[in-house]
Coordinates of C-alpha atoms in Angstrom, one line a residue:
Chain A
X754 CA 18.8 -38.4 11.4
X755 CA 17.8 -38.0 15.1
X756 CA 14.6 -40.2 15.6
X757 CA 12.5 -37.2 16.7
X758 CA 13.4 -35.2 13.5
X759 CA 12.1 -38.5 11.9
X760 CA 9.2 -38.1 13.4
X761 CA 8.2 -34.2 12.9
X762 CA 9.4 -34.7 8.7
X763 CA 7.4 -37.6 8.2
X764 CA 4.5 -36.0 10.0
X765 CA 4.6 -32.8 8.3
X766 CA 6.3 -33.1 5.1
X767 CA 6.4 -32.1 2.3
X768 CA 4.2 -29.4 2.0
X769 CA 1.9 -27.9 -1.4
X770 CA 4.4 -26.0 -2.7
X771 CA 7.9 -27.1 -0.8
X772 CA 11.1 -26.9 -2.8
X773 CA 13.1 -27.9 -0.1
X774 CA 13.5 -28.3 3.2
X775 CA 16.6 -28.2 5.6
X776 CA 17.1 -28.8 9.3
X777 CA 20.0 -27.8 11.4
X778 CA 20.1 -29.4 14.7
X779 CA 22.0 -28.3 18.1
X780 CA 25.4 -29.6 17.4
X781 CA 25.3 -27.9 13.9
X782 CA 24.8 -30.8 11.9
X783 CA 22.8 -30.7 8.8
X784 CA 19.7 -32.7 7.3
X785 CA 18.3 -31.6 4.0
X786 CA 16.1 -33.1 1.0
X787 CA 15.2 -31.5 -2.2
X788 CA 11.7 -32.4 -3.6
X789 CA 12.6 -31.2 -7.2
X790 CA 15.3 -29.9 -9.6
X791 CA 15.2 -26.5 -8.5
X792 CA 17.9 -26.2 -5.7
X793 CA 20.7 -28.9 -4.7
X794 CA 21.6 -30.4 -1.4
X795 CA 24.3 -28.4 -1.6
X796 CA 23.2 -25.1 -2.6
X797 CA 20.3 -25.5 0.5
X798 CA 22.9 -26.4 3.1
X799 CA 25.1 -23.2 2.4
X800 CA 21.7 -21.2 2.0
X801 CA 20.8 -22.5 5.7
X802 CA 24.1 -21.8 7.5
X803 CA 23.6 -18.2 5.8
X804 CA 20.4 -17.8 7.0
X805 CA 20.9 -19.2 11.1
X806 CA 24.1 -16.5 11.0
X807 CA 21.5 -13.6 9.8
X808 CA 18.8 -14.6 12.2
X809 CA 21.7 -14.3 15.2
X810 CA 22.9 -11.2 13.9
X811 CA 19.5 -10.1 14.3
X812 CA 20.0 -10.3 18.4
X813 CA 22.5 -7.5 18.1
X814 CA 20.4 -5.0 16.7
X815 CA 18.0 -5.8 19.6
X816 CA 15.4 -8.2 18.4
X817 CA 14.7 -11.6 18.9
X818 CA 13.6 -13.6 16.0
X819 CA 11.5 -16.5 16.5
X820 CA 10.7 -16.9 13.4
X821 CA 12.2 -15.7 10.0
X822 CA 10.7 -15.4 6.3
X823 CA 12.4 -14.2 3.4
X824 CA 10.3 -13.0 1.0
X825 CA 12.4 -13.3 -3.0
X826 CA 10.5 -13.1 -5.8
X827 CA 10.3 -16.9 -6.4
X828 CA 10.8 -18.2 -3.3
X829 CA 10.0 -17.9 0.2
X830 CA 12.4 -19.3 2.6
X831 CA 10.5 -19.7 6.2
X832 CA 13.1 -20.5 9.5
X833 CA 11.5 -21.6 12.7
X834 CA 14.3 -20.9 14.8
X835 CA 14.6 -22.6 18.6
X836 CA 16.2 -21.1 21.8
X837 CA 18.9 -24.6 21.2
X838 CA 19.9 -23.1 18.0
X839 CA 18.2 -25.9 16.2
X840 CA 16.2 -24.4 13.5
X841 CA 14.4 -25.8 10.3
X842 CA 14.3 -24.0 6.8
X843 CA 11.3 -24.4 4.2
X844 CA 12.2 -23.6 1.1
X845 CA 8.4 -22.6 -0.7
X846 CA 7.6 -21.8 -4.1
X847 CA 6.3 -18.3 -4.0
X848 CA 2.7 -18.4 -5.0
X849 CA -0.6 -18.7 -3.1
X850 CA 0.0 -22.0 -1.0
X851 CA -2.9 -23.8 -0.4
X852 CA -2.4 -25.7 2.7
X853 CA -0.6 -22.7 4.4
X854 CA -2.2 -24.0 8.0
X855 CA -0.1 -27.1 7.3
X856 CA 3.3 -24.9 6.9
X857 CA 2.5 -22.6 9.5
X858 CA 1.8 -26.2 11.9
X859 CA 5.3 -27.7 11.0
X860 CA 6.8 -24.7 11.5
X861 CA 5.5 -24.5 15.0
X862 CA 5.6 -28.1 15.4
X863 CA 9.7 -27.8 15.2
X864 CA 9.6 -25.5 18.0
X865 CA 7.5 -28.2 20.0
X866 CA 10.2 -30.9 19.7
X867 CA 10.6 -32.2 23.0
X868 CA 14.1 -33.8 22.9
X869 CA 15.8 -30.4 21.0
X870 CA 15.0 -28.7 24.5
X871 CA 17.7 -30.4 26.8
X872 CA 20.4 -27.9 25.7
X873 CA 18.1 -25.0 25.1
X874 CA 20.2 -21.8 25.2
X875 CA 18.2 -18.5 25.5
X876 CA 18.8 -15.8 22.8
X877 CA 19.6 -12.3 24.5
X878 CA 17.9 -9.2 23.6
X879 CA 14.2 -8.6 23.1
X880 CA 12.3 -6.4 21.2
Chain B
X580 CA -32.4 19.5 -12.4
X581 CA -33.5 17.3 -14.9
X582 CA -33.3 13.1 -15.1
X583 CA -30.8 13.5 -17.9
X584 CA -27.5 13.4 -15.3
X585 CA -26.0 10.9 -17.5
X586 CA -25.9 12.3 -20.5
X587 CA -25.7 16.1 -19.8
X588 CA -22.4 17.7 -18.4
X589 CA -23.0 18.3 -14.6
X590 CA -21.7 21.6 -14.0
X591 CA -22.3 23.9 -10.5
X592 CA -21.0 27.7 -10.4
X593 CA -20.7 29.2 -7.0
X594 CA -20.5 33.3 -7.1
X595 CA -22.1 35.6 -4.4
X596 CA -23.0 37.7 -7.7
X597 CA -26.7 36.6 -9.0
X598 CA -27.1 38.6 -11.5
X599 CA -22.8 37.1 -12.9
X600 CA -24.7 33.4 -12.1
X601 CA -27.3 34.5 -14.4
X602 CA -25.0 35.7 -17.6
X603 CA -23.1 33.0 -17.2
X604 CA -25.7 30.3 -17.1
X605 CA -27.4 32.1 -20.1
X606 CA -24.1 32.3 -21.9
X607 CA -22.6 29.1 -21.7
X608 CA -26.1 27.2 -21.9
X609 CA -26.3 28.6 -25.5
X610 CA -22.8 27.2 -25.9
X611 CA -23.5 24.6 -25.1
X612 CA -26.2 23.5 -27.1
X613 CA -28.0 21.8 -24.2
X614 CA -25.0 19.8 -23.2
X615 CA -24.7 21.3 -20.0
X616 CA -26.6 21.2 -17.4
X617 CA -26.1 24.1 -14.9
X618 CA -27.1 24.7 -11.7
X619 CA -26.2 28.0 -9.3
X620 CA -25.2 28.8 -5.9
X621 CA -24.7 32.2 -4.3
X622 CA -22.7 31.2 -1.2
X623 CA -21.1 27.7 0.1
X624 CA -24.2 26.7 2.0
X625 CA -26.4 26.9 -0.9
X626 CA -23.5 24.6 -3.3
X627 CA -23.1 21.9 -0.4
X628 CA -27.1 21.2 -0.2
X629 CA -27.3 21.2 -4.1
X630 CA -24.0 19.0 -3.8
X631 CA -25.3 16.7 -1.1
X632 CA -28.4 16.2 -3.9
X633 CA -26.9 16.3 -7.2
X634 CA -23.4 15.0 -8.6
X635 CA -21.8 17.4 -10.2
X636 CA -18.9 17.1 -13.0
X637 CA -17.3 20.0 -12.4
X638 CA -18.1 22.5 -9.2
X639 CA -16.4 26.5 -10.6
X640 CA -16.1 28.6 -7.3
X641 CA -15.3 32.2 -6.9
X642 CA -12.1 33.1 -5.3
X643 CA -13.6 35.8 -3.8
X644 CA -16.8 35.9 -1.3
X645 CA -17.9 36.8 1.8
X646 CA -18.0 34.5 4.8
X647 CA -16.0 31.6 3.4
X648 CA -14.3 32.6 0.5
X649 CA -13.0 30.4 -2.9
X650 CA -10.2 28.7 -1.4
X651 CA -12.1 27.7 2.2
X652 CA -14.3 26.3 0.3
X653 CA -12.2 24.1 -2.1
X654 CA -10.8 22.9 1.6
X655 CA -14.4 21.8 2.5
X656 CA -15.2 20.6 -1.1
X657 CA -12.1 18.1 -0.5
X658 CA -13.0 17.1 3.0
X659 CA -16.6 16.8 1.8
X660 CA -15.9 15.7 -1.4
X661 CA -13.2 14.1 -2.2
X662 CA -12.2 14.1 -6.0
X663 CA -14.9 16.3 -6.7
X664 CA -13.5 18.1 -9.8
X665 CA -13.2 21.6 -9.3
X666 CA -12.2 24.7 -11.1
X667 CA -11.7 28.3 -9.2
X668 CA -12.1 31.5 -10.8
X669 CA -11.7 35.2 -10.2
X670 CA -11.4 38.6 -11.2
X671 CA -8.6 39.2 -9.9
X672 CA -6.0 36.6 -10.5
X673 CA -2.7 36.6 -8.4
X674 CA 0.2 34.4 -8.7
X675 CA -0.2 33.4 -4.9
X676 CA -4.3 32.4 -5.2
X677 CA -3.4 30.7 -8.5
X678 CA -1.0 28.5 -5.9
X679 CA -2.9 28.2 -3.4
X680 CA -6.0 27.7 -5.1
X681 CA -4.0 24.6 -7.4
X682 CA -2.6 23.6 -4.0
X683 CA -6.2 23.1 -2.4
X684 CA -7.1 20.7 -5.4
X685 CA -8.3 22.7 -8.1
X686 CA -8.1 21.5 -11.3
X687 CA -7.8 24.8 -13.2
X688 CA -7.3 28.1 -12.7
X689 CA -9.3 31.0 -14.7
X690 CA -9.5 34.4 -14.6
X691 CA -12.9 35.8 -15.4
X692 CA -13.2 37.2 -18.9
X693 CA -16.6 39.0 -19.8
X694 CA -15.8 39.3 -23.5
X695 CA -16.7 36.7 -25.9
X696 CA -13.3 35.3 -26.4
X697 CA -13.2 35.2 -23.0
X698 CA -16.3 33.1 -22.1
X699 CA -15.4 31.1 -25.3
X700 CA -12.5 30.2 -23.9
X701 CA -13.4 29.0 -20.5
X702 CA -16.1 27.5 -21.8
X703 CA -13.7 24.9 -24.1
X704 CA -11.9 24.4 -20.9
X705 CA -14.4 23.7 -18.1
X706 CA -16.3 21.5 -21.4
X707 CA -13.0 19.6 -21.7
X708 CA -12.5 18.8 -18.2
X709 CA -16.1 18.0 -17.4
X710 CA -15.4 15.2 -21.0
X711 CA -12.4 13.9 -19.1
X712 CA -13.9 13.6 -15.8
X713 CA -17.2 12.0 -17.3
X714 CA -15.4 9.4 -20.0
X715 CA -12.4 8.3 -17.9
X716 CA -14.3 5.7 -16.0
X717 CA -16.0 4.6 -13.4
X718 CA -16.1 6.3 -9.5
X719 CA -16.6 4.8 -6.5
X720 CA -16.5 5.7 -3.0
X721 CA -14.3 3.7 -0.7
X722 CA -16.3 4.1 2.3
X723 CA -18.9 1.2 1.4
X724 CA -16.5 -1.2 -0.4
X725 CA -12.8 -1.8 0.4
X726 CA -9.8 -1.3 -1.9
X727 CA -8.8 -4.4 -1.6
X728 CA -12.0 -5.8 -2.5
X729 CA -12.1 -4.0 -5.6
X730 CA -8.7 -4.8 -6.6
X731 CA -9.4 -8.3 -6.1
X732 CA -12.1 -8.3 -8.5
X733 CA -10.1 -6.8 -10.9
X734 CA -7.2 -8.9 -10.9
X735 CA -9.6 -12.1 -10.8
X736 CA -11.3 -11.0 -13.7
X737 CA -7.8 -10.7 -15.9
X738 CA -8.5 -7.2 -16.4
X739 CA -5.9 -4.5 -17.7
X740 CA -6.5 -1.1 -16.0
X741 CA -5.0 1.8 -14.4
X742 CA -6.9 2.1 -10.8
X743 CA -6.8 5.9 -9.7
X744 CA -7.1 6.7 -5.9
X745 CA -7.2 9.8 -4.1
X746 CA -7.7 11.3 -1.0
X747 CA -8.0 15.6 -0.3
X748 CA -4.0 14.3 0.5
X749 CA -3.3 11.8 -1.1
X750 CA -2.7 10.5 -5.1
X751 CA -1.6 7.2 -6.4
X752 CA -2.5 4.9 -9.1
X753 CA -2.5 1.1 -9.2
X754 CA -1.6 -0.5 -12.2
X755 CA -2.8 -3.6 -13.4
X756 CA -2.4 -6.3 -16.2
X757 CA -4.4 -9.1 -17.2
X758 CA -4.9 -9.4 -13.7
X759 CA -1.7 -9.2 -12.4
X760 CA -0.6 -5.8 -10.3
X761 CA 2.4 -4.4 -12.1
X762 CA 2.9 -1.3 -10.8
X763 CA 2.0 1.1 -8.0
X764 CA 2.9 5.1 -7.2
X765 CA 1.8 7.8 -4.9
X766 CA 4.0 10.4 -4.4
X767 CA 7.9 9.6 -4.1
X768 CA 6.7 6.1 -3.3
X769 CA 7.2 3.4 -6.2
X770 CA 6.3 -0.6 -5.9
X771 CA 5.1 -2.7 -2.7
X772 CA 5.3 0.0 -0.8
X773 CA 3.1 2.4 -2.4
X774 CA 0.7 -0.4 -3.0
X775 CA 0.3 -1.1 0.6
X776 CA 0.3 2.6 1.6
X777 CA -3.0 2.9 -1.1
X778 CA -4.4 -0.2 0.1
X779 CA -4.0 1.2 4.2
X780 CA -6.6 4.0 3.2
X781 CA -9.5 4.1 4.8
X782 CA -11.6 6.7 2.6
X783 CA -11.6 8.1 -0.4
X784 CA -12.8 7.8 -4.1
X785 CA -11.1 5.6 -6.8
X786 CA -11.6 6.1 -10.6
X787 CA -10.7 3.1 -13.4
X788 CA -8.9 3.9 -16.4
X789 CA -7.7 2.4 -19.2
X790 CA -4.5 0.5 -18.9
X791 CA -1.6 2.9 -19.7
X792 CA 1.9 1.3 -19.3
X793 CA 3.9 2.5 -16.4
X794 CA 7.6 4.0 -17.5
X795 CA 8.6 1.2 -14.8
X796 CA 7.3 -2.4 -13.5
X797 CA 7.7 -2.6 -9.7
X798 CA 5.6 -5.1 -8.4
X799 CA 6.2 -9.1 -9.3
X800 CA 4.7 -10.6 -7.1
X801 CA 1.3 -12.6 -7.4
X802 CA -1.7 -10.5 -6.6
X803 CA -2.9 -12.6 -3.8
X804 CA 0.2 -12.6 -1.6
X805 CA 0.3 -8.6 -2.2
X806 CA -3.2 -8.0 -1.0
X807 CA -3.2 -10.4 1.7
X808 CA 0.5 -8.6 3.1
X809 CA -1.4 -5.5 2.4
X810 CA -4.4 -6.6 4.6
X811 CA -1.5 -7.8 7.4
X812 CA 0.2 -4.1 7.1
X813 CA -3.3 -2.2 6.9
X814 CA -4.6 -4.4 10.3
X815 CA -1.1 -3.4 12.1
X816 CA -1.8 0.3 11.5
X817 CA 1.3 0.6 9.3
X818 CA 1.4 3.9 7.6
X819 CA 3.5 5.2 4.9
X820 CA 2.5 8.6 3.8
X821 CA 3.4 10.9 6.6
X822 CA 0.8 13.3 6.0
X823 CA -2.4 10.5 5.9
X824 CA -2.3 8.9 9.2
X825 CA -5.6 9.9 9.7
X826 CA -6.3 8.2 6.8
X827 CA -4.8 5.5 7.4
X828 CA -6.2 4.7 10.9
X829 CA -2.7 4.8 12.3
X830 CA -3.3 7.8 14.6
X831 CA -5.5 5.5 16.2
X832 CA -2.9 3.4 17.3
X833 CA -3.3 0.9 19.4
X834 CA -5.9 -0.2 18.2
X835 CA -7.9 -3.9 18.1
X836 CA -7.3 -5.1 14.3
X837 CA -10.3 -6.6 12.5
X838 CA -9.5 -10.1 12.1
X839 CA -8.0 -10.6 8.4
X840 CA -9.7 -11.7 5.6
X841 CA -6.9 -13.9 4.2
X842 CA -5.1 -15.4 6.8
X843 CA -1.2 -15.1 6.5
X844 CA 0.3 -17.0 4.1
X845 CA 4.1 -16.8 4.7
X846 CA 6.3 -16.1 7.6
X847 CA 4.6 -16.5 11.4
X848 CA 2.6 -13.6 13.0
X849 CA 2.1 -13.8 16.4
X850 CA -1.2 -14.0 18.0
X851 CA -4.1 -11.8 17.3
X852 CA -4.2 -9.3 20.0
X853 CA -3.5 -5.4 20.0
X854 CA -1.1 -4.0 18.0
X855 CA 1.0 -1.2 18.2
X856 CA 3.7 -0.2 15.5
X857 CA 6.9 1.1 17.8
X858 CA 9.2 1.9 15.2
X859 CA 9.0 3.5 11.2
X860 CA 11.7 3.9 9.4
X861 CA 11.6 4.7 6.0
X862 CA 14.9 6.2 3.8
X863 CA 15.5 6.2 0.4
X864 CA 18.2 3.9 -1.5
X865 CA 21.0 6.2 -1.0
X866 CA 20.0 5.9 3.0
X867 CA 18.4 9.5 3.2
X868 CA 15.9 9.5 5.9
X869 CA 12.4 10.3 4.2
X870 CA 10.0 9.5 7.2
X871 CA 10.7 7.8 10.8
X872 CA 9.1 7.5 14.0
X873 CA 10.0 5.9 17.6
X874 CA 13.5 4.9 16.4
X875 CA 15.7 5.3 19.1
X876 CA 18.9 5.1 17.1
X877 CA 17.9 5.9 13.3
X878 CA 21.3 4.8 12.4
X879 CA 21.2 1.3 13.8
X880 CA 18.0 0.7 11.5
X881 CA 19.7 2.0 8.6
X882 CA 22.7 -0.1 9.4
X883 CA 20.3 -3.2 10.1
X884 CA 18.3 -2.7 6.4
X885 CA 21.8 -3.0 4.5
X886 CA 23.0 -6.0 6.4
X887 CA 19.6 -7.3 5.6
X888 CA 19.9 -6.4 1.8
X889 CA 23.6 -7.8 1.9
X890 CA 22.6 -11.3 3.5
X891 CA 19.9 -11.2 0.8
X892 CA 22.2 -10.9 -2.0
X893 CA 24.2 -13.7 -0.6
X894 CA 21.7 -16.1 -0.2
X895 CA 20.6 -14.8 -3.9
X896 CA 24.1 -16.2 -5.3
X897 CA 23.4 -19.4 -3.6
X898 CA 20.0 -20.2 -4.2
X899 CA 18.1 -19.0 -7.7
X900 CA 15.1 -17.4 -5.9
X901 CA 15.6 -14.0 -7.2
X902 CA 14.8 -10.9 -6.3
X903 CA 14.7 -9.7 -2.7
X904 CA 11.7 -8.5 -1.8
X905 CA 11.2 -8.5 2.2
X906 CA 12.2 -9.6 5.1
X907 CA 9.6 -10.8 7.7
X908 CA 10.5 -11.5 11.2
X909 CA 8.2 -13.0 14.0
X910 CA 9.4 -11.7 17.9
X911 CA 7.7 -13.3 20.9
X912 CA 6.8 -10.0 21.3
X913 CA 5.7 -8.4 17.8
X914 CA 6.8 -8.8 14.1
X915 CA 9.5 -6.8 12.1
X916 CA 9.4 -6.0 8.2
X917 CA 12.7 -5.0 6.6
X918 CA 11.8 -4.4 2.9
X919 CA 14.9 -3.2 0.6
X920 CA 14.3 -2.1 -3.2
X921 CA 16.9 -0.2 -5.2
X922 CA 14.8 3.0 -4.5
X923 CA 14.1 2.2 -1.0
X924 CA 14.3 1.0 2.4
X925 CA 11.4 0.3 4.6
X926 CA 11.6 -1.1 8.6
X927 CA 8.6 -1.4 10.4
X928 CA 8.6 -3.0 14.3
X929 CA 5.3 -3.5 15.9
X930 CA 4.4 -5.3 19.2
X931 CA 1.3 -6.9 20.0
X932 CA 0.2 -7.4 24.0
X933 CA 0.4 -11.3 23.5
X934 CA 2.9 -13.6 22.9
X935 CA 2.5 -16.3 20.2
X936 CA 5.0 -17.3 19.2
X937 CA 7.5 -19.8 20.9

């Protein structure tokens, strides 16, 4: 795990309410944890390579997705998505989270990761 | 008119005939037995002052006066008034005023009979609806207490009750139980969406009733993430009942929201600022087109809202978080809602002037 991701999980994770989380850096590589039972490494890492292929099929229908929650009926799964392709997937149980400033500070936080930015690739289109 | 309001039926005829106000409050009194409680109006001016001073259960109007006849009036009554119960009545019934006059909100229909049967008859009708209207519930009036407000009380209370809301446009019902929001229609409108289209109105009356069950659940979700999406959707002007977007506040688009009550909970909004909803598209689940507005290419959408629903179910297989619900997107320059349900697909795209997210 990059020493900067290190960083930003120990800082900010978990979170009330955080099933999983999964990070997907620049060069595609994975980094995941499961806090209990209810999903498996595995089952996160195929969710998250799902989920960064809908958010850049988002940027052909013209809009530019900074940030990405999918709302199931027990689950919401929030992506903060970055202009390296880097993004970072919280996997939350779906009820009334207490601390929701301290999900909606990681999520931000990601994007404020200084050493992600060297290969920063815009996304095209724009709403 | 007496202090008994509570206990006697409320009822106010309006006839430009004095001397056909004065049979029938003679007639139906003695029917009565004192139950009723009567008052009379010769034209619309005179109803509105005695309506702007008494609650009445039931208003009954004659089709037929001068200056503004039956049916204007049930217009005013429902700007006015809304869900005042009224009945309209007339000599001289047609099949197009009988349309008309159920069209313009009036509960009943009557022709006026002069013999005893007849009276009898409309008496066990206006009597009947006057009971209903009077032992259904509670009203209230929307304008000094929010929706949301009251639905929050409900739901933190653990109650089990049906919560009627209507505008002169607009019906729906909310259902709830033990405290939990299971259900919500208005129209050809089922679920979420229905909920949040109730909870955007701005004025109007609601009613409780007891708990009936729906013939479907729609709504899973827990009652404080609804309400606090709804507050989101209602401060973004979001509108889902084409005919109500006075109702709604969207024709006042842009506008500056009031700050939320409940901040968000879930996916990223960008800053406060003014918001403007560009795009509406809302289709049924076969894809028919039921409302839009400032899609450039309707199609795209469409095509967008089942690629959404078909990553959904993919990520469904893979991960046991159920059923889809929504998707919520944050843009540096506004925030995108693709909801999918069997019965329908919702997008909404609107922009706000300042960027806040990264």
């Amino acid at each position: 795990m990059k020493e900067s991701l290190k960083q930003f999980i120990e800082a900010h994770l978990p979170l009330d309410g955080l099933a999983a989380w999964s990070a997907r850096l620049p060069d595609r590589t994975l980094t995941s944890h499961c806090l209990n039972g209810w999903f498996t490494p595995k089952q996160v890492e195929q969710a998250v390579t799902r989920l960064a292929l809908a958010a850049e099929n988002l940027n052909s229908h013209s809009i530019e997705p900074a940030r990405l929650c999918w709302v199931f009926e027990h689950a919401r799964i929030h992506v903060a998505l970055r202009g390296d392709k880097a993004c970072l997937a919280l996997f939350v149980e779906n009820r009334p989270v207490a601390s929701n400033a301290a999900l909606e500070s990681a999520l931000e936080e990601f994007n404020g990761i200084e050493s992600f930015r060297s290969t920063a690739v815009p996304l095209s289109g724009g709403v | 008119m007496s202090g008994n309001i509570n206990r006697l039926k409320q009822f106010l005829f309006v006839d430009d005939d004095p001397e056909f106000l004065a049979n029938i409050r003679d007639v139906f009194s003695q029917m009565s037995g004192g139950a009723w409680e009567i008052s009379t109006a010769e034209n619309h001016a005179q109803a509105l002052a005695i309506l702007q001073q008494h609650r009445m259960d039931v208003v009954v109007v004659d089709l037929d006066m001068p200056v503004v006849d039956g049916l204007q009036f049930l217009r005013l009554l429902a700007r006015t008034h809304p869900g005042q119960q009224t009945v309209m009545w007339t000599g001289r019934g047609t099949e197009m005023s009988q349309k008309e006059s159920l069209e313009s909100g009036a509960a009943l229909y009557l022709e006026k009979l002069i013999t005893p049967e007849g009276f009898s008859a409309v008496f066990a009708a206006l009597d009947a609806l006057a009971g209903a209207a009077s032992q259904e519930g509670f009203r209230g009036v929307m304008r000094r207490v929010g929706l949301q407000e009251v639905l929050q009380m409900e739901c933190l209370g653990r109650k089990s009750s049906v919560l009627e809301i209507f505008t002169n446009k607009i019906r729906g019902r909310i259902f709830i139980n033990e405290g939990m929001i299971v259900h919500a229609e208005s129209g050809a409108l089922q679920g979420e969406v229905a909920l949040y289209g109730l909870l955007a109105l701005r004025n109007g009356e609601f009613n409780f009733l007891p708990f009936t069950e729906p013939q479907r659940r729609t709504i899973t979700g827990q009652w404080e993430s609804l309400l606090m999406e709804a507050a989101r959707l209602s401060d973004e002007g979001a509108s889902f009942f084409p005919e109500a977007t006075a109702e709604t506040g969207a024709a006042a688009l842009p506008h500056s929201p009031e700050p939320a009550e409940a901040s968000v909970a879930d996916a990223a909004r960008p800053a406060a600022g003014p918001v403007r909803i560009e795009e509406t598209l809302l289709c049924s689940g076969a894809g028919e087109v039921l409302e839009e507005s400032g899609c450039k290419t309707p199609e795209e959408r469409l095509r967008l809202l089942e690629q959404v629903e078909r990553q959904a179910a993919q990520l469904s297989t893979l991960v046991p978080v159920g059923r889809f619900e929504r998707l919520e997107i944050a843009t540096p320059t506004g925030r995108v809602v693709c909801q999918v349900e069997p019965h329908m697909r919702l997008f909404v795209r609107s922009s706000t002037a300042k960027i806040g997210v990264a």
